[in-house]
Coordinates of C-alpha atoms in Angstrom, one line a residue:
M1 CA 116.1 146.9 58.2
T2 CA 117.0 146.4 54.5
T3 CA 114.0 145.9 52.2
F4 CA 114.0 144.5 48.7
P5 CA 111.7 145.4 45.9
T6 CA 109.1 142.8 44.9
P7 CA 109.3 142.2 41.2
T8 CA 106.0 142.0 39.3
P9 CA 105.1 139.0 37.2
L10 CA 105.8 141.1 34.1
E11 CA 109.3 141.9 35.4
W12 CA 110.0 138.2 36.0
R13 CA 108.8 137.4 32.5
E14 CA 111.0 140.1 31.0
Q15 CA 114.0 138.7 32.8
A16 CA 113.2 135.1 31.8
E17 CA 112.8 136.0 28.2
K18 CA 116.1 137.9 28.3
A19 CA 117.8 134.8 29.5
L20 CA 116.0 132.8 26.7
K21 CA 117.7 135.1 24.2
G22 CA 114.6 135.8 22.1
R23 CA 112.7 132.5 22.6
A24 CA 109.1 132.9 23.9
I25 CA 108.6 131.9 27.5
E26 CA 105.8 129.7 26.4
S27 CA 108.4 127.4 24.9
L28 CA 109.2 126.2 28.4
L29 CA 105.6 125.0 29.1
H30 CA 105.5 121.2 29.2
L31 CA 103.3 118.3 30.3
D32 CA 104.3 115.7 32.8
A33 CA 103.5 112.0 32.9
D34 CA 100.1 112.7 34.4
G35 CA 99.3 115.3 31.7
L36 CA 99.7 118.1 34.2
L37 CA 101.0 121.5 32.9
I38 CA 104.2 122.7 34.3
R39 CA 104.9 126.4 33.9
P40 CA 108.2 128.2 33.8
L41 CA 106.9 130.9 36.2
Y42 CA 104.4 130.9 39.0
A43 CA 103.0 133.8 40.8
D44 CA 99.9 134.9 42.8
A45 CA 98.3 135.7 39.5
T46 CA 98.2 132.0 38.6
G47 CA 95.7 131.4 41.3
V48 CA 97.9 129.3 43.6
Q49 CA 96.5 128.8 47.1
A50 CA 98.8 128.3 50.0
L51 CA 99.0 124.8 51.4
R52 CA 100.1 123.5 54.7
A53 CA 101.2 119.8 54.9
P54 CA 103.7 119.4 57.8
R55 CA 104.8 116.2 59.4
T56 CA 103.4 115.6 62.8
T57 CA 106.7 114.7 64.5
D58 CA 108.7 117.1 66.7
A59 CA 111.1 119.2 64.6
E60 CA 113.0 120.3 67.8
G61 CA 114.3 116.7 68.1
R62 CA 114.8 114.4 65.2
A63 CA 112.4 115.5 62.6
W64 CA 112.1 112.2 60.9
D65 CA 112.9 108.5 61.5
L66 CA 116.2 107.6 59.9
R67 CA 115.6 104.0 58.8
T68 CA 118.0 101.6 57.2
L69 CA 117.3 98.5 55.1
V70 CA 119.0 95.4 56.3
E71 CA 119.1 92.2 54.2
G72 CA 121.0 89.0 54.6
D73 CA 121.1 85.2 55.0
E74 CA 122.9 84.5 58.2
A75 CA 121.7 85.7 61.6
A76 CA 125.2 86.7 62.8
A77 CA 125.8 89.0 59.8
I78 CA 122.3 90.5 60.0
K79 CA 122.7 91.2 63.7
A80 CA 126.1 92.9 63.1
A81 CA 124.5 95.1 60.3
V82 CA 121.5 96.0 62.5
L83 CA 123.6 96.9 65.5
T84 CA 126.1 98.9 63.4
D85 CA 123.3 100.9 61.9
L86 CA 121.6 101.6 65.2
E87 CA 124.8 102.4 67.0
N88 CA 125.9 104.8 64.3
G89 CA 122.9 107.1 63.7
A90 CA 119.9 105.1 62.5
A91 CA 116.8 105.2 64.6
S92 CA 115.1 102.1 63.1
V93 CA 115.6 99.3 60.6
V94 CA 113.5 97.5 58.0
L95 CA 114.3 93.8 57.6
K96 CA 114.0 91.9 54.3
G97 CA 114.7 88.4 53.5
A98 CA 113.7 84.8 54.1
F99 CA 115.0 85.0 57.7
T100 CA 112.1 87.2 58.7
T101 CA 109.7 84.3 58.8
D102 CA 111.8 82.1 61.1
E103 CA 111.4 83.1 64.8
T104 CA 114.7 81.6 65.9
T105 CA 116.7 83.3 63.2
L106 CA 114.9 86.5 63.6
A107 CA 115.5 86.5 67.4
A108 CA 119.2 85.9 66.9
A109 CA 119.3 88.7 64.3
L110 CA 117.7 91.1 66.7
E111 CA 119.6 90.1 69.8
G112 CA 120.8 93.2 71.6
V113 CA 118.1 95.4 70.0
A114 CA 115.8 97.2 72.5
L115 CA 112.5 96.9 70.6
E116 CA 110.9 99.4 73.0
L117 CA 113.3 102.0 71.7
A118 CA 114.2 101.1 68.1
P119 CA 111.3 100.4 65.7
V120 CA 111.7 97.3 63.6
A121 CA 109.8 97.1 60.3
L122 CA 109.3 94.2 57.9
D123 CA 109.4 93.9 54.1
A124 CA 108.1 90.3 53.6
G125 CA 105.7 90.4 50.7
F126 CA 103.4 87.4 50.6
D127 CA 105.1 86.0 53.7
G128 CA 104.1 89.1 55.6
V129 CA 101.8 87.3 58.1
K130 CA 104.5 84.6 58.9
A131 CA 107.1 87.4 59.4
A132 CA 104.7 89.4 61.5
D133 CA 104.0 86.4 63.8
A134 CA 107.7 85.8 64.1
L135 CA 108.4 89.4 65.0
A136 CA 105.5 89.4 67.5
A137 CA 107.0 86.3 69.1
V138 CA 110.4 87.9 69.4
A139 CA 108.9 91.0 71.1
K140 CA 107.5 88.6 73.8
G141 CA 104.3 90.5 74.3
S142 CA 106.0 93.8 75.3
P143 CA 103.2 96.4 74.8
R144 CA 105.8 99.2 74.3
A145 CA 107.6 97.3 71.5
Q146 CA 107.9 99.6 68.5
L147 CA 106.8 97.1 65.8
Q148 CA 106.0 97.9 62.2
F149 CA 104.5 94.8 60.7
H150 CA 103.9 96.4 57.3
L151 CA 101.5 93.8 56.0
D152 CA 101.2 94.5 52.2
P153 CA 100.0 91.6 50.1
I154 CA 98.5 93.9 47.5
S155 CA 101.9 95.2 46.4
A156 CA 103.3 91.7 46.4
F157 CA 100.4 90.6 44.1
A158 CA 100.8 93.6 41.9
E159 CA 104.5 92.9 41.3
A160 CA 104.1 89.1 40.8
G161 CA 100.9 89.4 38.7
E162 CA 99.5 86.3 40.3
G163 CA 98.7 84.8 43.6
P164 CA 95.7 84.2 46.0
I165 CA 95.2 87.9 46.6
D166 CA 91.7 87.8 48.2
A167 CA 92.8 85.2 50.7
A168 CA 96.0 87.1 51.4
V169 CA 94.2 90.3 52.2
T170 CA 91.8 88.5 54.5
E171 CA 94.6 86.7 56.2
A172 CA 96.5 89.9 56.7
A173 CA 93.4 91.6 58.2
E174 CA 92.8 88.7 60.6
A175 CA 96.5 88.8 61.6
A176 CA 96.2 92.6 62.1
V177 CA 93.3 92.0 64.6
R178 CA 95.4 89.4 66.5
L179 CA 98.5 91.5 66.5
A180 CA 96.7 94.7 67.5
G181 CA 95.4 93.0 70.6
T182 CA 98.9 92.4 71.9
Y183 CA 100.6 95.4 70.4
P184 CA 98.1 98.3 70.4
D185 CA 100.6 100.9 69.2
A186 CA 102.0 98.8 66.4
R187 CA 101.7 99.8 62.7
L188 CA 99.9 97.0 60.9
F189 CA 99.7 97.7 57.2
L190 CA 101.9 99.4 54.6
A191 CA 99.7 100.9 51.9
S192 CA 102.4 101.7 49.4
G193 CA 102.4 103.1 45.9
R194 CA 106.1 102.2 45.4
V195 CA 105.3 99.1 43.3
V196 CA 103.7 101.5 40.7
H197 CA 106.6 103.9 40.8
E198 CA 109.2 101.1 40.3
A199 CA 107.2 99.7 37.4
G200 CA 107.5 103.1 35.6
G201 CA 104.2 104.7 36.8
S202 CA 103.5 108.4 37.3
A203 CA 103.3 110.3 40.5
G204 CA 99.5 110.5 40.3
Q205 CA 99.3 106.7 39.7
E206 CA 101.5 106.0 42.6
L207 CA 99.5 108.2 45.0
A208 CA 96.3 106.6 43.8
F209 CA 97.6 103.1 44.3
A210 CA 98.7 103.9 47.9
A211 CA 95.3 105.5 48.7
A212 CA 93.4 102.6 47.2
S213 CA 95.5 100.0 49.0
A214 CA 94.9 101.9 52.3
V215 CA 91.2 101.8 51.7
A216 CA 91.3 98.1 51.0
Y217 CA 93.2 97.3 54.1
V218 CA 91.1 99.5 56.4
K219 CA 87.9 97.9 55.0
A220 CA 89.3 94.4 55.4
A221 CA 90.5 95.1 59.0
V222 CA 87.2 96.5 60.1
L223 CA 85.4 93.5 58.6
A224 CA 87.8 91.3 60.6
G225 CA 87.1 93.0 63.8
L226 CA 89.1 96.2 64.3
T227 CA 87.5 99.5 64.8
T228 CA 87.8 102.1 62.0
E229 CA 90.0 104.2 64.2
Q230 CA 92.3 101.3 65.0
A231 CA 92.5 100.4 61.3
L232 CA 93.3 103.9 60.2
K233 CA 95.9 104.3 62.9
G234 CA 97.6 101.1 61.9
V235 CA 98.3 102.2 58.3
V236 CA 101.6 103.5 57.1
L237 CA 101.7 105.1 53.6
G238 CA 104.6 104.3 51.4
V239 CA 105.9 106.6 48.6
S240 CA 109.0 106.7 46.5
V241 CA 111.4 109.6 46.3
D242 CA 113.9 110.1 43.5
A243 CA 116.4 112.6 42.1
E244 CA 113.5 114.7 40.7
Y245 CA 113.4 116.3 44.1
F246 CA 110.8 119.0 43.5
D247 CA 108.3 116.5 42.2
A248 CA 109.2 114.0 44.9
L249 CA 108.8 116.3 47.8
A250 CA 105.5 117.6 46.3
K251 CA 104.4 114.0 46.0
V252 CA 105.0 113.4 49.8
R253 CA 103.0 116.5 50.6
A254 CA 100.2 115.5 48.2
M255 CA 100.0 112.1 49.9
R256 CA 99.3 113.8 53.2
L257 CA 96.5 115.8 51.6
I258 CA 95.0 112.7 50.0
W259 CA 95.1 110.8 53.3
A260 CA 93.3 113.6 55.1
S261 CA 90.4 113.2 52.7
V262 CA 90.5 109.4 52.9
S263 CA 90.5 109.3 56.7
K264 CA 87.8 112.0 56.9
A265 CA 85.6 109.9 54.6
F266 CA 86.0 107.0 57.1
G267 CA 84.8 109.4 59.9
H268 CA 88.1 109.6 61.8
E269 CA 90.6 112.2 60.7
T270 CA 93.9 110.5 61.4
P271 CA 97.4 112.0 60.9
A272 CA 99.3 110.4 58.0
I273 CA 102.4 108.4 58.7
I274 CA 104.5 108.4 55.6
E275 CA 107.5 106.3 54.8
A276 CA 109.5 107.6 51.9
R277 CA 111.9 105.1 50.3
S278 CA 114.4 106.0 47.6
S279 CA 113.7 104.9 44.1
R280 CA 115.5 102.0 42.5
R281 CA 114.4 102.7 39.0
M282 CA 116.6 105.8 39.0
L283 CA 119.8 103.9 39.8
S284 CA 122.6 103.1 37.4
A285 CA 124.7 99.9 37.6
R286 CA 127.6 100.5 35.1
D287 CA 128.6 103.7 36.9
P288 CA 127.3 103.5 40.5
W289 CA 129.0 106.6 41.9
P290 CA 126.5 109.2 40.5
N291 CA 123.9 107.3 42.5
L292 CA 125.3 109.0 45.6
L293 CA 124.0 112.3 44.2
R294 CA 120.7 110.8 43.2
L295 CA 120.2 109.3 46.7
T296 CA 121.1 112.6 48.3
A297 CA 118.5 114.4 46.2
A298 CA 115.9 111.7 47.2
G299 CA 116.8 112.1 50.9
F300 CA 116.4 115.8 50.5
A301 CA 113.0 115.4 49.0
G302 CA 111.8 113.0 51.7
A303 CA 113.0 115.4 54.4
V304 CA 111.7 118.6 53.0
G305 CA 108.5 117.0 51.8
G306 CA 107.7 116.0 55.4
A307 CA 108.1 112.2 55.4
D308 CA 107.9 110.7 58.9
V309 CA 110.3 108.0 57.9
V310 CA 113.1 108.0 55.2
V311 CA 114.8 104.9 53.9
L312 CA 117.7 105.5 51.5
D313 CA 119.0 102.6 49.5
A314 CA 122.7 101.9 49.0
F315 CA 124.4 103.4 45.9
T316 CA 125.4 100.0 44.7
R317 CA 121.9 98.5 44.9
A318 CA 121.6 98.1 41.1
E319 CA 124.6 95.7 41.2
G320 CA 123.4 93.6 44.2
R321 CA 123.3 93.4 47.9
P322 CA 125.4 96.3 49.3
D323 CA 128.5 95.9 51.5
A324 CA 129.2 97.6 54.7
F325 CA 130.7 100.7 53.0
A326 CA 127.7 101.3 50.8
R327 CA 125.3 100.8 53.8
R328 CA 127.4 103.3 55.7
Q329 CA 127.1 105.9 52.9
A330 CA 123.3 105.4 52.9
R331 CA 123.1 106.0 56.6
N332 CA 125.5 108.9 56.6
T333 CA 123.8 110.7 53.8
Q334 CA 120.7 111.0 56.0
L335 CA 122.8 112.1 59.0
V336 CA 124.3 114.9 57.0
L337 CA 120.9 116.0 55.8
M338 CA 119.5 115.9 59.3
E339 CA 122.3 117.0 61.6
E340 CA 124.4 119.3 59.3
A341 CA 122.0 120.6 56.8
N342 CA 119.2 120.8 59.5
L343 CA 116.5 120.1 57.0
G344 CA 114.0 119.2 59.6
R345 CA 114.2 122.4 61.6
V346 CA 111.3 123.9 59.6
D347 CA 107.9 122.1 59.8
D348 CA 106.9 122.5 56.1
P349 CA 109.7 124.4 54.3
A350 CA 107.9 124.0 50.9
A351 CA 104.9 125.9 52.1
G352 CA 104.5 129.4 50.5
S353 CA 106.3 128.5 47.3
W354 CA 103.9 129.3 44.5
F355 CA 105.5 126.5 42.4
L356 CA 105.6 123.8 45.1
D357 CA 102.2 124.6 46.5
S358 CA 100.8 124.5 42.9
R359 CA 102.6 121.3 42.1
T360 CA 101.5 119.7 45.4
R361 CA 97.8 120.5 44.7
D362 CA 98.1 119.3 41.0
L363 CA 99.6 116.0 42.1
A364 CA 97.0 115.5 44.9
E365 CA 94.2 116.2 42.4
A366 CA 95.8 113.8 39.8
G367 CA 96.2 111.1 42.5
W368 CA 92.6 111.6 43.7
K369 CA 91.2 111.4 40.2
E370 CA 93.0 108.1 39.5
F371 CA 92.0 106.8 43.0
Q372 CA 88.4 107.5 42.2
S373 CA 88.8 105.5 38.9
I374 CA 90.3 102.6 40.9
E375 CA 87.4 102.6 43.4
A376 CA 84.9 102.8 40.5
E377 CA 86.6 99.7 39.1
G378 CA 85.8 97.8 42.3
G379 CA 88.8 98.7 44.4
V380 CA 92.5 98.0 43.9
V381 CA 92.2 94.3 44.2
D382 CA 89.6 93.9 41.6
A383 CA 91.3 96.4 39.3
L384 CA 94.5 94.5 39.5
K385 CA 92.8 91.1 39.0
H386 CA 91.1 92.4 35.9
H387 CA 94.2 94.1 34.5
L388 CA 92.9 97.6 34.6
I389 CA 95.7 99.3 36.4
Q390 CA 98.6 97.6 34.7
P391 CA 98.0 98.9 31.2
R392 CA 97.9 102.5 32.4
V393 CA 101.2 102.1 34.2
E394 CA 102.7 100.4 31.1
R395 CA 101.7 103.4 28.9
T396 CA 103.3 105.8 31.3
R397 CA 106.5 103.7 31.5
G398 CA 106.6 103.6 27.7
Q399 CA 106.4 107.4 27.5
L400 CA 109.2 107.9 30.0
E401 CA 111.4 105.3 28.2
A402 CA 110.7 107.0 24.9
A403 CA 111.6 110.4 26.4
L404 CA 115.0 109.1 27.5
K405 CA 115.6 107.4 24.2
D406 CA 114.9 110.5 22.1
G407 CA 116.7 112.9 24.4
A408 CA 113.7 114.7 25.8
R409 CA 114.9 113.5 29.2
H410 CA 118.4 112.7 30.4
M411 CA 120.1 110.7 33.1
V412 CA 123.5 112.1 33.9
G413 CA 126.2 109.5 33.6
V414 CA 123.8 107.2 31.6
T415 CA 122.4 109.1 28.6
K416 CA 124.6 112.3 29.0
Y417 CA 128.1 113.0 30.3
V418 CA 128.8 109.3 30.3
D419 CA 132.1 108.2 31.9
P420 CA 133.9 106.0 29.3
D421 CA 135.9 104.3 32.1
P422 CA 133.8 104.1 35.2
R423 CA 135.1 102.9 38.5
P424 CA 133.4 99.8 39.8
A425 CA 132.2 99.5 43.4
P426 CA 132.1 96.3 45.5
V427 CA 129.0 94.6 46.6
E428 CA 128.4 91.9 49.2
T429 CA 126.4 89.6 46.8
A430 CA 126.2 90.3 43.1
D431 CA 122.7 90.3 41.7
P432 CA 122.4 92.9 38.9
S433 CA 119.6 91.2 37.0
F434 CA 116.1 92.6 36.8
V435 CA 113.1 90.4 36.0
P436 CA 111.8 90.9 32.4
V437 CA 108.6 92.9 32.3
R438 CA 105.7 90.6 32.4
H439 CA 102.2 91.4 31.0
G440 CA 99.7 91.7 33.8
A441 CA 102.4 92.4 36.4
L442 CA 103.9 95.7 37.8
T443 CA 107.4 94.5 37.2
P444 CA 110.2 96.7 38.5
V445 CA 112.3 98.4 35.8
R446 CA 115.5 100.4 35.9
F447 CA 115.6 103.1 33.3
A448 CA 119.4 103.0 32.9
A449 CA 119.5 99.3 32.0
P450 CA 118.8 99.5 28.2
F451 CA 121.6 102.1 27.8
E452 CA 124.0 100.1 29.8
I453 CA 123.3 96.9 27.8
A454 CA 123.8 98.9 24.6
S455 CA 127.1 100.2 25.9
E456 CA 128.3 96.7 26.8
E457 CA 127.4 95.4 23.4
A458 CA 129.2 98.3 21.7
N459 CA 132.3 97.9 23.9
P460 CA 132.5 94.2 24.7

């Protein structure tokens, strides 16, 4: 058997400084948006402890749930999109749109879908309870129906910056009790930090928001009548994954560590179920084709980070609702990662990397620290109502925007290597606008937008 020498930290340092052509290796040290130090070299001497954060699903089969996002206005078109996805590699779908609250339309859209085999999730915001009741009715009381109600009024309130949030959380908890009685294996809540990510927040802020939302939902559900074990089991944790794939996969692993501490504190250690959805703030509109690479990197991060569910958006999302071609690309990207790259064949491929284990622990600690701050402020609902979380996210967003503006960070195709004559891509329904950032709200942003606007003004 061939053996290879193990370089010492000093030998690694010498090689790194040689590549830097005289620059000190310390010049590569930098701080991230959470103020965490990122080193150019990691080794056992840095005190990194090995971590293990594998997903709980079976890596011998499909390691993760390949989920697609389906939107629309008409039942026939939605039905066609759902069946196309499920017949061509998707394992489940998440439905978004006004149709989700109407039982008749929803039933027509899901005609031909075996709900006992294909999980159906919802993304309905403040209309979550109405949508959940409609989906429950469509399932006709089948106890084996794979329903993901994803009640999440906290994220809806955070994005809107207004609304009857206390009543909405109570209503969601009462609905969860009712739905759990009929569908004991259903997932009830989505405790997601994605609203923070899309508003420009840091990884630590996103993790903290997800954890704080989970705590709020579990407490409300127990108060409404669920057992602690039922409430914990009913929570899905939502995180964003983007083209910064090392950080994104470490963030997924960190979410699993944080949840272990949260569920243990409730007295019932419960395996985390994590849904990773691709970032929208990273997408470009003027030149959509590089988004294919960004989304591939995001899918890689979700898979290698150990997400139980991965949802990749379409590469044309920044321009509007994607057409069939863009949806196919989103679906096939995951199929290639899963069935050709075999990314799910190892339970926790990041384990044992000094850098990734260190980064995972750092993000988990940053998220836990921010989570403790939110809890000390009265919990996530009170912290949002008193505008305590929003300014922290705004500061982080400002730092990231400034870094892009002054060249400290780059977006390929947007701030660097810009195609002067990009090829457009078709969309089903054009809707490129983003809501202006509102004070007191975690408004979604898209970092490429200011540069694209400036380009249009310079080249009308």
